[in-house]
Backbone as a printed PyTorch tensor [residue, N CA C, xyz], in Angstrom:
tensor([[[-32.6450, -13.2300,  20.1200],
         [-32.1510, -13.6110,  18.6370],
         [-31.7750, -14.5980,  18.8870]],

        [[-31.7150, -16.2750,  18.4330],
         [-31.0680, -17.4300,  18.2940],
         [-29.4920, -17.2490,  18.3420]],

        [[-28.4090, -17.5260,  18.6240],
         [-27.3150, -17.7660,  17.9200],
         [-26.9040, -17.9910,  16.8980]],

        [[-27.5740, -18.9150,  16.3120],
         [-27.7320, -19.4470,  15.1080],
         [-28.3800, -18.5770,  13.9120]],

        [[-29.0050, -17.6660,  14.3220],
         [-29.2970, -16.6870,  13.4500],
         [-28.7750, -15.7380,  13.4400]],

        [[-28.0290, -15.3590,  14.4650],
         [-26.9030, -14.6010,  14.6070],
         [-25.6410, -14.5540,  13.6620]],

        [[-25.4520, -15.8210,  13.5140],
         [-24.2710, -16.1260,  12.5700],
         [-23.8430, -15.3100,  11.0990]],

        [[-25.3420, -15.8880,   9.8840],
         [-25.1960, -15.1430,   9.1240],
         [-25.1130, -13.3550,   9.0130]],

        [[-25.8350, -12.7170,  10.3930],
         [-25.2010, -11.6160,  10.0630],
         [-24.2140, -11.0910,  10.2650]],

        [[-23.4450, -11.7820,  11.2800],
         [-22.0830, -11.5200,  11.6590],
         [-21.4210, -11.6010,  10.1470]],

        [[-21.2780, -12.9550,   9.5710],
         [-20.4400, -13.0590,   8.1570],
         [-21.1240, -12.1480,   7.1450]],

        [[-22.2740, -11.4840,   7.5920],
         [-22.7180, -10.2640,   6.1240],
         [-21.9510,  -8.8430,   6.6960]],

        [[-22.0060,  -9.0160,   8.4540],
         [-21.0850,  -7.6620,   8.6700],
         [-19.5190,  -7.7340,   8.0740]],

        [[-19.0450,  -8.7090,   8.5870],
         [-17.3020,  -9.1060,   8.5210],
         [-17.1400,  -8.8490,   6.6910]],

        [[-17.8590,  -9.4010,   5.8250],
         [-17.9270,  -9.4240,   4.1630],
         [-17.8080,  -7.7790,   4.0700]],

        [[-18.7460,  -6.9960,   4.5330],
         [-18.9780,  -5.6610,   4.2330],
         [-18.1750,  -5.0130,   5.0830]],

        [[-17.2410,  -5.3470,   6.3270],
         [-16.2660,  -4.5430,   6.4470],
         [-15.0780,  -4.8420,   5.8060]],

        [[-14.4040,  -5.8230,   5.1970],
         [-13.5940,  -6.3400,   4.1300],
         [-13.9250,  -5.9550,   3.1260]],

        [[-15.0590,  -5.6740,   2.3030],
         [-15.2780,  -4.8050,   1.4410],
         [-14.9180,  -3.2410,   1.1880]],

        [[-14.6620,  -2.7340,   2.5850],
         [-14.2040,  -0.9910,   2.1920],
         [-12.5900,  -0.9910,   2.0100]],

        [[-11.7100,  -2.1800,   2.9930],
         [-10.8110,  -2.5760,   2.6330],
         [ -9.7420,  -2.8470,   0.9890]],

        [[-11.1400,  -3.9860,   0.6310],
         [-10.6850,  -4.0750,  -0.4800],
         [-10.5170,  -3.2640,  -1.7100]],

        [[ -9.2710,  -3.3190,  -2.5820],
         [ -9.1520,  -2.2280,  -3.9760],
         [ -8.6780,  -1.0950,  -3.0760]],

        [[ -7.9040,  -0.5360,  -2.4040],
         [ -7.8730,   0.4400,  -1.6300],
         [ -6.3690,   1.3040,  -2.9220]],

        [[ -5.5770,   0.2050,  -3.4730],
         [ -4.5640,   0.6600,  -4.2360],
         [ -4.6760,   1.4800,  -6.0580]],

        [[ -3.8680,   1.9570,  -6.2740],
         [ -4.3210,   2.1830,  -8.1240],
         [ -3.2800,   1.7230,  -8.7800]],

        [[ -3.7670,   0.9980,  -9.9340],
         [ -3.3260,   0.2270, -10.6800],
         [ -1.8430,   0.9980, -11.3730]],

        [[ -2.9430,   2.0910, -11.8770],
         [ -1.8050,   2.6170, -12.4560],
         [ -1.1030,   3.6620, -12.0480]],

        [[ -1.1110,   3.7160, -10.9150],
         [  0.2680,   4.0540,  -9.7120],
         [  1.2490,   2.6120, -10.1460]],

        [[  0.4430,   1.0760,  -9.4170],
         [  1.4870,   0.6470,  -9.4100],
         [  2.1420,   0.1540, -10.4820]],

        [[  2.0150,   0.2930, -11.4760],
         [  2.3940,   0.1320, -13.0250],
         [  3.6110,   0.3460, -12.8480]],

        [[  3.7050,   2.2950, -12.8410],
         [  4.2910,   3.0180, -12.4380],
         [  5.7310,   2.7080, -10.9680]],

        [[  5.5400,   2.0330, -10.3320],
         [  6.2010,   1.4770,  -9.3780],
         [  6.8380,   0.0260,  -9.5220]],

        [[  6.3730,  -1.0520, -10.5930],
         [  6.8560,  -1.9860, -10.5610],
         [  7.6890,  -2.4770, -10.9820]],

        [[  8.2350,  -1.6080, -11.8260],
         [  9.7260,  -1.6970, -12.4100],
         [ 10.9990,  -2.5090, -12.2220]],

        [[ 10.8030,  -2.2070, -10.4450],
         [ 12.3130,  -3.1590,  -9.8190],
         [ 11.2340,  -4.4600,  -9.6700]],

        [[ 10.3440,  -4.9180,  -9.5000],
         [  9.5530,  -6.0620,  -9.6890],
         [ 10.0850,  -6.9630, -10.9220]],

        [[  9.5790,  -6.2350, -11.7490],
         [  9.8130,  -6.5450, -13.2190],
         [ 11.3900,  -8.0730, -13.1510]],

        [[ 11.8040,  -7.2330, -12.6720],
         [ 13.5710,  -8.3130, -13.0490],
         [ 13.5310,  -9.2390, -12.3360]],

        [[ 12.6260,  -9.9880, -11.3130],
         [ 12.3640, -10.7950, -10.6300],
         [ 11.2290, -11.5800, -11.3710]],

        [[ 10.1340, -10.4860, -11.3150],
         [  8.6840, -11.6820, -11.1580],
         [  7.6680, -11.1510, -12.6850]],

        [[  8.6630, -11.3330, -13.5540],
         [  8.8200, -10.8760, -14.7580],
         [  7.6350,  -9.4120, -15.7040]],

        [[  7.6460,  -9.5020, -16.6650],
         [  6.6610,  -8.4240, -17.3850],
         [  5.0620,  -8.7420, -16.7830]],

        [[  4.6330,  -8.0050, -16.0040],
         [  3.0930,  -7.8120, -15.9420],
         [  2.9460,  -9.0470, -14.8410]],

        [[  4.1670,  -9.6760, -14.0560],
         [  3.7860, -10.1550, -12.8010],
         [  3.9390, -11.5190, -13.4480]],

        [[  4.3490, -11.9420, -14.4250],
         [  4.5400, -13.7250, -14.9350],
         [  6.3940, -13.7570, -14.9350]],

        [[  6.8290, -14.5880, -13.8150],
         [  7.8780, -15.0010, -13.9010],
         [  8.8140, -16.1400, -14.9260]],

        [[  9.8890, -15.7600, -15.3760],
         [ 10.3620, -17.1340, -15.9240],
         [ 11.0010, -17.5970, -14.6310]],

        [[ 11.2350, -17.4690, -13.7920],
         [ 12.0810, -18.5790, -12.8020],
         [ 11.2140, -19.4870, -11.8560]],

        [[ 11.3000, -20.9300, -11.8360],
         [ 10.2860, -21.4500, -11.1200],
         [ 10.3330, -21.1000,  -9.9900]],

        [[ 11.2600, -20.4120,  -9.1930],
         [ 11.6610, -20.5900,  -7.3890],
         [ 10.9660, -18.9660,  -7.2570]],

        [[ 10.6320, -18.4000,  -8.2830],
         [  9.9350, -16.9530,  -7.9000],
         [  8.4780, -17.0530,  -8.0020]],

        [[  7.6150, -16.4340,  -7.3680],
         [  5.8470, -16.3610,  -7.7700],
         [  5.6050, -16.0860,  -8.4430]],

        [[  4.3430, -15.8290,  -9.1430],
         [  4.3240, -15.1610, -10.4090],
         [  3.2160, -14.1010,  -9.6800]],

        [[  3.4900, -12.9010,  -9.9580],
         [  2.2600, -12.2120,  -9.0730],
         [  0.8450, -11.6050,  -9.8600]],

        [[  1.0100, -12.1440, -10.9680],
         [ -0.0700, -11.6980, -12.4240],
         [ -1.3000, -12.4010, -11.4590]],

        [[ -2.3220, -11.4880, -11.4140],
         [ -3.5770, -12.0830, -11.1350],
         [ -3.7990, -12.6410,  -9.5340]],

        [[ -2.5880, -12.4540,  -8.8890],
         [ -2.5610, -12.4990,  -7.5280],
         [ -3.2240, -11.5170,  -6.6060]],

        [[ -4.2050, -11.6210,  -5.8380],
         [ -5.3240, -10.9630,  -4.7060],
         [ -4.4550,  -9.6330,  -4.2990]],

        [[ -4.8190,  -9.0270,  -4.1770],
         [ -4.5170,  -7.3600,  -4.3290],
         [ -3.8990,  -7.3950,  -2.7770]],

        [[ -4.8760,  -7.8790,  -2.1220],
         [ -5.0620,  -7.7940,  -0.6740],
         [ -4.0230,  -8.9510,  -0.2130]],

        [[ -2.9220,  -9.9050,  -0.9770],
         [ -2.0330, -10.8060,  -0.2170],
         [ -0.9920, -10.3760,  -0.4970]],

        [[ -0.7830,  -9.2920,  -1.5670],
         [  0.5380,  -8.7250,  -2.3140],
         [  0.5130,  -8.2430,  -1.2760]],

        [[ -0.2940,  -7.1290,  -0.8860],
         [ -0.0030,  -5.9420,   0.2310],
         [  0.8130,  -6.5750,   1.4010]],

        [[ -0.0700,  -7.7520,   2.1240],
         [ -0.0160,  -8.3220,   2.9260],
         [  1.8170,  -9.0020,   3.2840]],

        [[  2.0080,  -9.5800,   1.6850],
         [  3.0050, -10.5270,   1.8810],
         [  4.3420,  -9.0460,   2.0290]],

        [[  4.0990,  -7.8370,   0.9340],
         [  4.8820,  -7.0470,   1.2540],
         [  5.1250,  -6.6100,   2.8700]],

        [[  4.1100,  -6.2300,   3.3290],
         [  4.3120,  -5.6240,   4.6030],
         [  4.8090,  -7.0390,   5.5730]],

        [[  4.3080,  -7.9410,   5.5030],
         [  5.4020,  -9.1270,   6.0350],
         [  7.2820,  -9.1430,   5.7700]],

        [[  7.6130,  -8.6670,   4.4380],
         [  9.0690,  -8.6430,   4.1720],
         [  9.2000,  -7.3690,   4.8680]],

        [[  8.5940,  -6.0550,   5.1050],
         [  9.1350,  -5.1950,   5.3770],
         [  9.2580,  -5.2860,   7.0500]],

        [[  8.2870,  -5.5060,   7.4500],
         [  7.9760,  -6.0380,   9.0140],
         [  9.5380,  -7.1750,   9.6640]],

        [[  9.7850,  -8.1000,   8.8520],
         [ 10.2770,  -9.2240,   9.0300],
         [  9.8190, -10.1500,   9.4520]],

        [[  8.7030, -10.1280,   9.3360],
         [  8.1010, -11.1720,   9.9350],
         [  7.8890, -12.7060,   8.5800]],

        [[  8.3170, -12.0210,   7.1650],
         [  8.8130, -12.8260,   6.5720],
         [  9.9070, -12.8040,   6.2290]],

        [[ 10.9050, -13.5630,   6.1770],
         [ 12.3400, -13.2590,   5.2200],
         [ 12.9340, -13.8120,   4.0340]],

        [[ 13.2740, -12.8730,   3.5840],
         [ 13.9750, -13.3000,   1.9650],
         [ 14.8790, -12.2890,   1.5680]],

        [[ 16.6190, -13.2810,   1.3400],
         [ 17.3430, -11.8820,   1.1090],
         [ 17.2530, -10.9860,  -0.0990]],

        [[ 16.3830, -11.3250,  -0.6190],
         [ 15.9720, -10.6980,  -2.1180],
         [ 14.5470,  -9.8210,  -1.5580]],

        [[ 13.8610, -10.0550,  -1.3540],
         [ 12.5940,  -9.2210,  -1.2550],
         [ 12.2920,  -8.4090,   0.3400]],

        [[ 13.4320,  -8.5430,   1.0320],
         [ 13.4050,  -8.1860,   2.6890],
         [ 13.9220,  -6.7350,   2.2130]],

        [[ 15.1040,  -6.4210,   1.4870],
         [ 15.6760,  -4.6480,   1.3490],
         [ 14.4660,  -4.2680,   0.2750]],

        [[ 13.9890,  -5.1360,  -1.0120],
         [ 12.7290,  -4.5360,  -1.9030],
         [ 11.6550,  -3.8410,  -0.7910]],

        [[ 11.3160,  -4.4910,   0.1450],
         [  9.8950,  -4.0820,   0.4660],
         [ 10.4500,  -2.8730,   1.3260]],

        [[ 11.6450,  -2.8910,   2.1880],
         [ 12.2190,  -1.7910,   3.0430],
         [ 11.6770,  -0.7100,   2.7270]],

        [[ 11.8800,  -0.1440,   1.0930],
         [ 11.6280,   1.6580,   1.2490],
         [ 10.3110,   1.6110,   0.5900]],

        [[  9.3700,   0.0810,   0.4690],
         [  7.8000,   0.6660,  -0.0680],
         [  6.8950,   1.2600,   1.0430]],

        [[  6.4910,   2.3840,   1.1040],
         [  5.1500,   2.8140,   2.0660],
         [  4.0140,   2.0530,   1.9710]],

        [[  3.1890,   1.9550,   2.9800],
         [  2.0820,   1.3150,   2.7040],
         [  1.1330,   1.5400,   1.2310]],

        [[  0.8740,   2.9330,   0.7810],
         [  0.5670,   3.1610,  -0.2360],
         [  0.7700,   2.7920,  -1.4720]],

        [[  2.4560,   2.5400,  -1.6520],
         [  3.0480,   1.6900,  -2.7340],
         [  2.7280,   0.3600,  -2.6390]],

        [[  2.5820,  -0.5890,  -1.2170],
         [  2.3260,  -1.7530,  -1.5640],
         [  0.8360,  -1.9270,  -1.6320]],

        [[  0.1660,  -1.1200,  -1.6900],
         [ -1.5090,  -1.1770,  -1.9460],
         [ -1.3680,  -1.1160,  -3.2410]],

        [[ -0.0480,   0.2870,  -4.2970],
         [ -0.6950,  -0.0170,  -6.0290],
         [ -0.3620,  -0.9060,  -6.5580]],

        [[  1.3180,  -1.4450,  -5.6610],
         [  1.7110,  -2.4920,  -6.6680],
         [  0.5230,  -3.7530,  -6.5390]],

        [[  0.0870,  -3.8890,  -5.1830],
         [ -0.8730,  -4.8690,  -5.0770],
         [ -2.0290,  -5.0040,  -6.0020]],

        [[ -2.5390,  -3.7270,  -6.4440],
         [ -3.9500,  -3.5050,  -7.2450],
         [ -3.3240,  -3.7680,  -8.4300]],

        [[ -1.9480,  -3.0890,  -9.0730],
         [ -1.7080,  -3.3780, -10.3270],
         [ -1.5330,  -5.1650, -11.1020]],

        [[ -0.6040,  -5.3230, -10.1990],
         [ -0.3080,  -7.1340, -10.4830],
         [ -1.5440,  -8.0850, -10.2880]],

        [[ -2.9380,  -7.5050,  -9.3760],
         [ -4.2010,  -8.3990,  -9.7720],
         [ -4.6270,  -8.0750, -10.5730]],

        [[ -4.3170,  -6.8020, -11.3930],
         [ -5.2350,  -6.9900, -12.6140],
         [ -4.3140,  -7.6660, -14.0380]],

        [[ -3.2300,  -8.1900, -13.6340],
         [ -2.4130,  -8.4940, -14.7370],
         [ -3.3400,  -9.9240, -15.0620]],

        [[ -3.0480, -10.2360, -16.0220],
         [ -3.2650, -11.9840, -16.3610],
         [ -1.9090, -12.9020, -16.3700]],

        [[ -2.1900, -14.0370, -15.5680],
         [ -1.3190, -15.0350, -15.6550],
         [ -0.9020, -15.7540, -16.9740]],

        [[  0.0780, -15.9620, -16.9860],
         [  0.1870, -16.8010, -18.3560],
         [  1.0460, -17.7200, -18.8470]],

        [[  0.8140, -18.8300, -19.4900],
         [  1.6570, -19.9160, -19.1220],
         [  1.2630, -20.9520, -18.1350]],

        [[  2.4400, -22.1320, -17.7800],
         [  2.2900, -22.7320, -16.5480],
         [  1.1650, -23.9880, -16.6420]],

        [[  1.5300, -25.0450, -17.2770],
         [  0.7270, -25.9390, -17.1870],
         [  0.9730, -26.9010, -16.5600]],

        [[  0.5520, -27.8210, -15.5050],
         [  0.7140, -28.8480, -14.9750],
         [  1.7010, -29.8900, -15.5180]],

        [[  2.6400, -30.3310, -14.7260],
         [  3.3320, -31.3850, -15.1240],
         [  2.3140, -32.7930, -14.9920]],

        [[  2.4150, -33.2920, -16.2310],
         [  1.4490, -34.8010, -16.5430],
         [  1.0630, -35.3960, -15.5160]],

        [[  2.4900, -36.1370, -15.1740],
         [  3.1250, -37.0350, -14.6300],
         [  3.0300, -36.7920, -13.2410]],

        [[  2.5180, -35.5820, -12.8230],
         [  2.1700, -35.3260, -11.2600],
         [  0.4680, -34.5330, -11.2930]],

        [[  0.0160, -34.6900, -12.4340],
         [ -1.1280, -34.0240, -12.1510],
         [ -2.3530, -34.6980, -11.6100]],

        [[ -2.3830, -36.1910, -11.5350],
         [ -3.2580, -37.2180, -10.8270],
         [ -3.1410, -36.8340,  -9.4030]],

        [[ -1.9550, -36.7590,  -8.9850],
         [ -1.9010, -36.8250,  -6.9100],
         [ -1.8270, -35.6950,  -6.7160]],

        [[ -1.7890, -34.5730,  -7.4780],
         [ -1.8000, -33.2420,  -7.0770],
         [ -3.0240, -32.5570,  -6.9550]],

        [[ -4.4190, -33.0270,  -8.2140],
         [ -5.5090, -32.9820,  -7.9840],
         [ -5.8080, -33.7960,  -6.7940]],

        [[ -5.9090, -34.9630,  -6.3730],
         [ -6.4000, -35.5020,  -5.4440],
         [ -6.0260, -34.9370,  -3.8650]],

        [[ -5.0620, -34.7050,  -3.9150],
         [ -4.1410, -33.7390,  -2.6170],
         [ -4.6130, -32.7890,  -2.5340]],

        [[ -4.9570, -31.5800,  -3.6170],
         [ -5.9730, -30.7950,  -3.8150],
         [ -7.2290, -30.4260,  -3.5950]],

        [[ -7.5580, -31.5260,  -4.0330],
         [ -9.0140, -31.3360,  -3.7090],
         [-10.1290, -32.1590,  -2.3600]],

        [[ -8.8750, -32.9890,  -1.9160],
         [ -9.7280, -34.4720,  -0.6820],
         [ -8.5950, -34.3200,   0.2290]],

        [[ -7.0370, -33.4570,   0.0750],
         [ -6.1480, -33.8620,   1.2730],
         [ -5.7500, -35.0570,   1.3900]],

        [[ -4.5520, -35.2820,   2.2970],
         [ -4.4320, -36.3940,   2.2610],
         [ -4.8060, -36.9110,   3.8530]],

        [[ -5.6150, -37.4540,   4.4780],
         [ -6.1900, -37.9890,   5.5450],
         [ -4.7320, -38.6130,   6.2780]],

        [[ -4.1540, -39.9620,   5.8460],
         [ -3.0320, -40.5490,   6.5220],
         [ -2.2210, -39.3210,   7.1870]],

        [[ -1.6860, -38.6200,   5.9560],
         [ -0.8190, -37.9600,   6.6220],
         [ -1.5800, -36.4450,   7.6260]],

        [[ -2.2140, -36.5200,   7.5660],
         [ -3.9440, -35.1080,   8.2670],
         [ -3.1680, -34.0010,   7.3440]],

        [[ -3.1270, -34.0740,   6.2790],
         [ -2.9830, -33.0420,   4.8450],
         [ -4.5210, -32.6320,   4.9810]],

        [[ -5.2100, -31.4620,   5.0460],
         [ -6.5990, -31.3700,   4.6840],
         [ -6.4500, -30.8340,   3.6710]],

        [[ -7.5210, -30.9260,   2.5730],
         [ -7.3840, -30.2710,   1.5210],
         [ -6.9700, -28.8630,   0.8950]],

        [[ -6.4190, -28.6550,  -0.1730],
         [ -6.2170, -27.2880,  -0.0800],
         [ -7.1250, -26.5070,  -0.5970]],

        [[ -8.0130, -27.3980,  -1.4590],
         [ -9.4070, -26.5520,  -1.9890],
         [-10.1570, -25.9820,  -1.2430]],

        [[-10.3480, -26.5550,   0.4470],
         [-11.2080, -25.6710,   1.5680],
         [-10.5610, -24.5000,   1.6500]],

        [[ -9.4630, -24.0500,   1.6480],
         [ -9.2280, -22.6010,   1.7180],
         [ -8.7540, -21.5310,   0.5130]],

        [[ -7.5830, -22.6120,  -0.5890],
         [ -7.6960, -21.3690,  -1.5550],
         [ -8.5820, -22.1220,  -2.8070]],

        [[-10.0680, -22.3350,  -2.5280],
         [-11.1570, -22.6870,  -3.3960],
         [-10.8880, -23.4330,  -4.4460]],

        [[-11.9140, -24.2890,  -5.0170],
         [-12.0910, -25.4360,  -5.6090],
         [-10.9910, -25.3140,  -7.2700]],

        [[-11.2820, -24.3570,  -7.7060],
         [-10.0480, -24.1900,  -8.9090],
         [ -8.7800, -23.5800,  -8.6900]],

        [[ -8.3930, -23.1380,  -7.0380],
         [ -7.2700, -22.3580,  -6.7160],
         [ -7.2580, -21.2760,  -7.1600]],

        [[ -8.0120, -20.2280,  -6.9760],
         [ -8.4560, -19.1690,  -6.7950],
         [ -8.0620, -18.0810,  -5.8300]],

        [[ -8.2790, -18.7040,  -4.7840],
         [ -7.4500, -18.2560,  -3.5970],
         [ -9.3750, -17.5930,  -3.2560]],

        [[ -8.6990, -16.8970,  -1.6010],
         [-10.0780, -16.2960,  -1.0240],
         [ -9.7590, -14.7720,  -1.1720]],

        [[ -9.8790, -13.5330,  -1.7670],
         [ -9.3320, -12.3440,  -1.5900],
         [ -9.5420, -11.9420,  -0.5680]],

        [[-10.6820, -12.2970,   0.0410],
         [-11.3030, -11.4920,   1.6420],
         [-10.5390, -12.0780,   2.7410]],

        [[-10.2550, -12.8030,   2.3600],
         [ -9.2750, -13.6380,   3.9580],
         [ -7.9990, -13.7210,   3.4250]],

        [[ -7.6580, -13.1510,   1.9660],
         [ -6.1250, -12.9280,   1.6060],
         [ -5.3160, -14.1740,   1.3940]],

        [[ -5.8800, -15.2340,   1.3130],
         [ -5.7010, -16.4700,   1.0440],
         [ -5.1880, -16.5360,  -0.4950]],

        [[ -4.0660, -16.8060,  -0.7180],
         [ -3.7730, -16.7590,  -1.9970],
         [ -4.0540, -17.6070,  -3.0140]],

        [[ -3.8890, -17.1600,  -3.9870],
         [ -4.3520, -18.0280,  -5.4690],
         [ -3.2230, -18.6410,  -5.5800]],

        [[ -3.6360, -19.9580,  -6.0030],
         [ -2.0320, -20.9970,  -6.3370],
         [ -2.3720, -21.8400,  -7.7040]],

        [[ -3.2490, -21.4840,  -8.1560],
         [ -3.4370, -21.7400,  -9.9600],
         [ -2.0590, -21.7080, -11.1630]],

        [[ -1.8720, -19.7290, -10.4440],
         [ -1.0070, -19.7390, -11.6910],
         [  0.5590, -19.7250, -11.2270]],

        [[  0.7370, -20.8150, -10.1870],
         [  2.1690, -20.8000,  -9.3090],
         [  2.8400, -22.0780,  -9.9870]],

        [[  4.3440, -21.5060,  -9.9140],
         [  4.8190, -23.0920,  -9.8060],
         [  5.3440, -24.0770,  -8.9640]],

        [[  5.2090, -25.2020,  -9.5750],
         [  5.3970, -25.9950,  -8.6150],
         [  6.2030, -26.3080,  -7.4580]],

        [[  8.0090, -25.6570,  -7.9760],
         [  8.5560, -25.3750,  -7.3490],
         [  8.6350, -24.4320,  -6.3720]],

        [[  8.2580, -23.4490,  -6.5490],
         [  7.8740, -22.1650,  -5.5530],
         [  7.1220, -22.5540,  -4.2630]],

        [[  5.6810, -23.1790,  -4.6270],
         [  4.6830, -23.5530,  -3.8240],
         [  5.5080, -25.2440,  -3.2000]],

        [[  6.1180, -25.7190,  -3.7000],
         [  6.9640, -26.8580,  -3.2930],
         [  7.9180, -25.7890,  -2.0310]],

        [[  8.4890, -25.0810,  -2.3950],
         [  9.6650, -24.1470,  -0.9110],
         [  8.8310, -23.8060,  -0.1030]],

        [[  7.3450, -22.6920,  -0.0420],
         [  6.6820, -22.3750,   0.2840],
         [  6.5600, -23.5330,   1.6890]],

        [[  5.5830, -24.3040,   1.0780],
         [  5.0370, -25.6840,   1.7630],
         [  6.6410, -26.0960,   2.5530]],

        [[  7.1720, -26.3240,   2.3350],
         [  8.5820, -26.5560,   3.3180],
         [  8.7320, -25.6430,   4.2840]],

        [[  8.5780, -24.6980,   3.4130],
         [  8.8780, -23.8560,   4.5840],
         [  8.5860, -23.4100,   5.9530]],

        [[  6.9360, -23.6710,   5.6500],
         [  6.0940, -24.0260,   6.9500],
         [  6.1620, -24.4050,   7.6810]],

        [[  6.2510, -25.8860,   7.0650],
         [  6.8250, -27.0260,   7.4960],
         [  7.6970, -27.0150,   8.7100]],

        [[  8.9490, -26.4420,   8.3260],
         [ 10.3780, -25.7780,   8.8780],
         [ 10.0400, -25.0980,   9.9740]],

        [[  8.6660, -24.3820,   9.7260],
         [  8.5310, -23.1590,  10.4970],
         [  9.0790, -22.0480,  10.5790]],

        [[ 10.1300, -21.6910,   9.5360],
         [ 10.9130, -20.4890,   8.6380],
         [  9.8170, -19.6980,   8.1290]],

        [[  8.7700, -19.9540,   7.4450],
         [  7.8070, -18.8330,   7.2850],
         [  6.2860, -19.3680,   7.7730]],

        [[  6.2290, -18.2700,   8.7430],
         [  4.9750, -18.1290,   9.7630],
         [  4.2480, -16.9850,   9.2870]],

        [[  3.9200, -16.4170,   8.3020],
         [  2.7120, -15.7250,   8.0110],
         [  1.1880, -16.1760,   7.8080]],

        [[  1.1380, -17.3980,   8.1740],
         [  0.1750, -17.9680,   8.0730],
         [ -1.1900, -17.8230,   9.4380]],

        [[ -2.2350, -17.2630,   8.8970],
         [ -3.0330, -17.0070,  10.1340],
         [ -3.5130, -18.0400,  11.2610]],

        [[ -3.4300, -17.8890,  12.1730],
         [ -3.4170, -19.2320,  13.1100],
         [ -2.9950, -20.5120,  13.2970]],

        [[ -1.1280, -20.4150,  12.2310],
         [ -0.8670, -21.6260,  12.1850],
         [ -1.5620, -22.7420,  11.6020]],

        [[ -2.3740, -21.9740,  10.4740],
         [ -3.2780, -23.1300,   9.5330],
         [ -1.9570, -23.9620,   8.7310]],

        [[ -1.2430, -22.8750,   8.0360],
         [ -0.3000, -24.1610,   7.1610],
         [  0.7080, -24.4980,   8.1240]],

        [[  1.3270, -24.3180,   9.1690],
         [  2.1580, -24.6930,   9.4540],
         [  1.4910, -26.1980,  10.2830]],

        [[  0.5100, -25.8090,  10.6780],
         [  0.1330, -27.3100,  11.4870],
         [ -0.0270, -28.3450,  10.3440]]])
């Protein structure tokens, strides 16, 4: 069999392996464990503070991955790190399952920044070497759950900008293969 013919087979196998790992948590259990989360991330995962991320609708795998990063110290935050320390892997999966089933509310883009934001999101910025965000986060900002690339469309600009600055500064290093830092 030629190599080019094997590529689709490998893709299907990797998707099948990913599907087994997806959906491992219990949304009902996650809801009962989410009480502490509500203080910052809001009821149902919709934060009122633009400096904190919305969890509503975020992919289960991404939430789980980030909670693991906070617990291990790979991702540092003075508020989140201590919160994650007491969570078991099952707790993280359950919280991911719960928040992934919630609906994001509000968050309309600033009309003055919409045109430039859409251009960078869709096409990147060739002058500075920034690739299109849509290439990983999807054409509508829904992310890629199988790859654990986050949903962006329901996040505050303030939060996203802070994360981009952290990647650029190297203070956030949770990106696979340094793709965000590069």
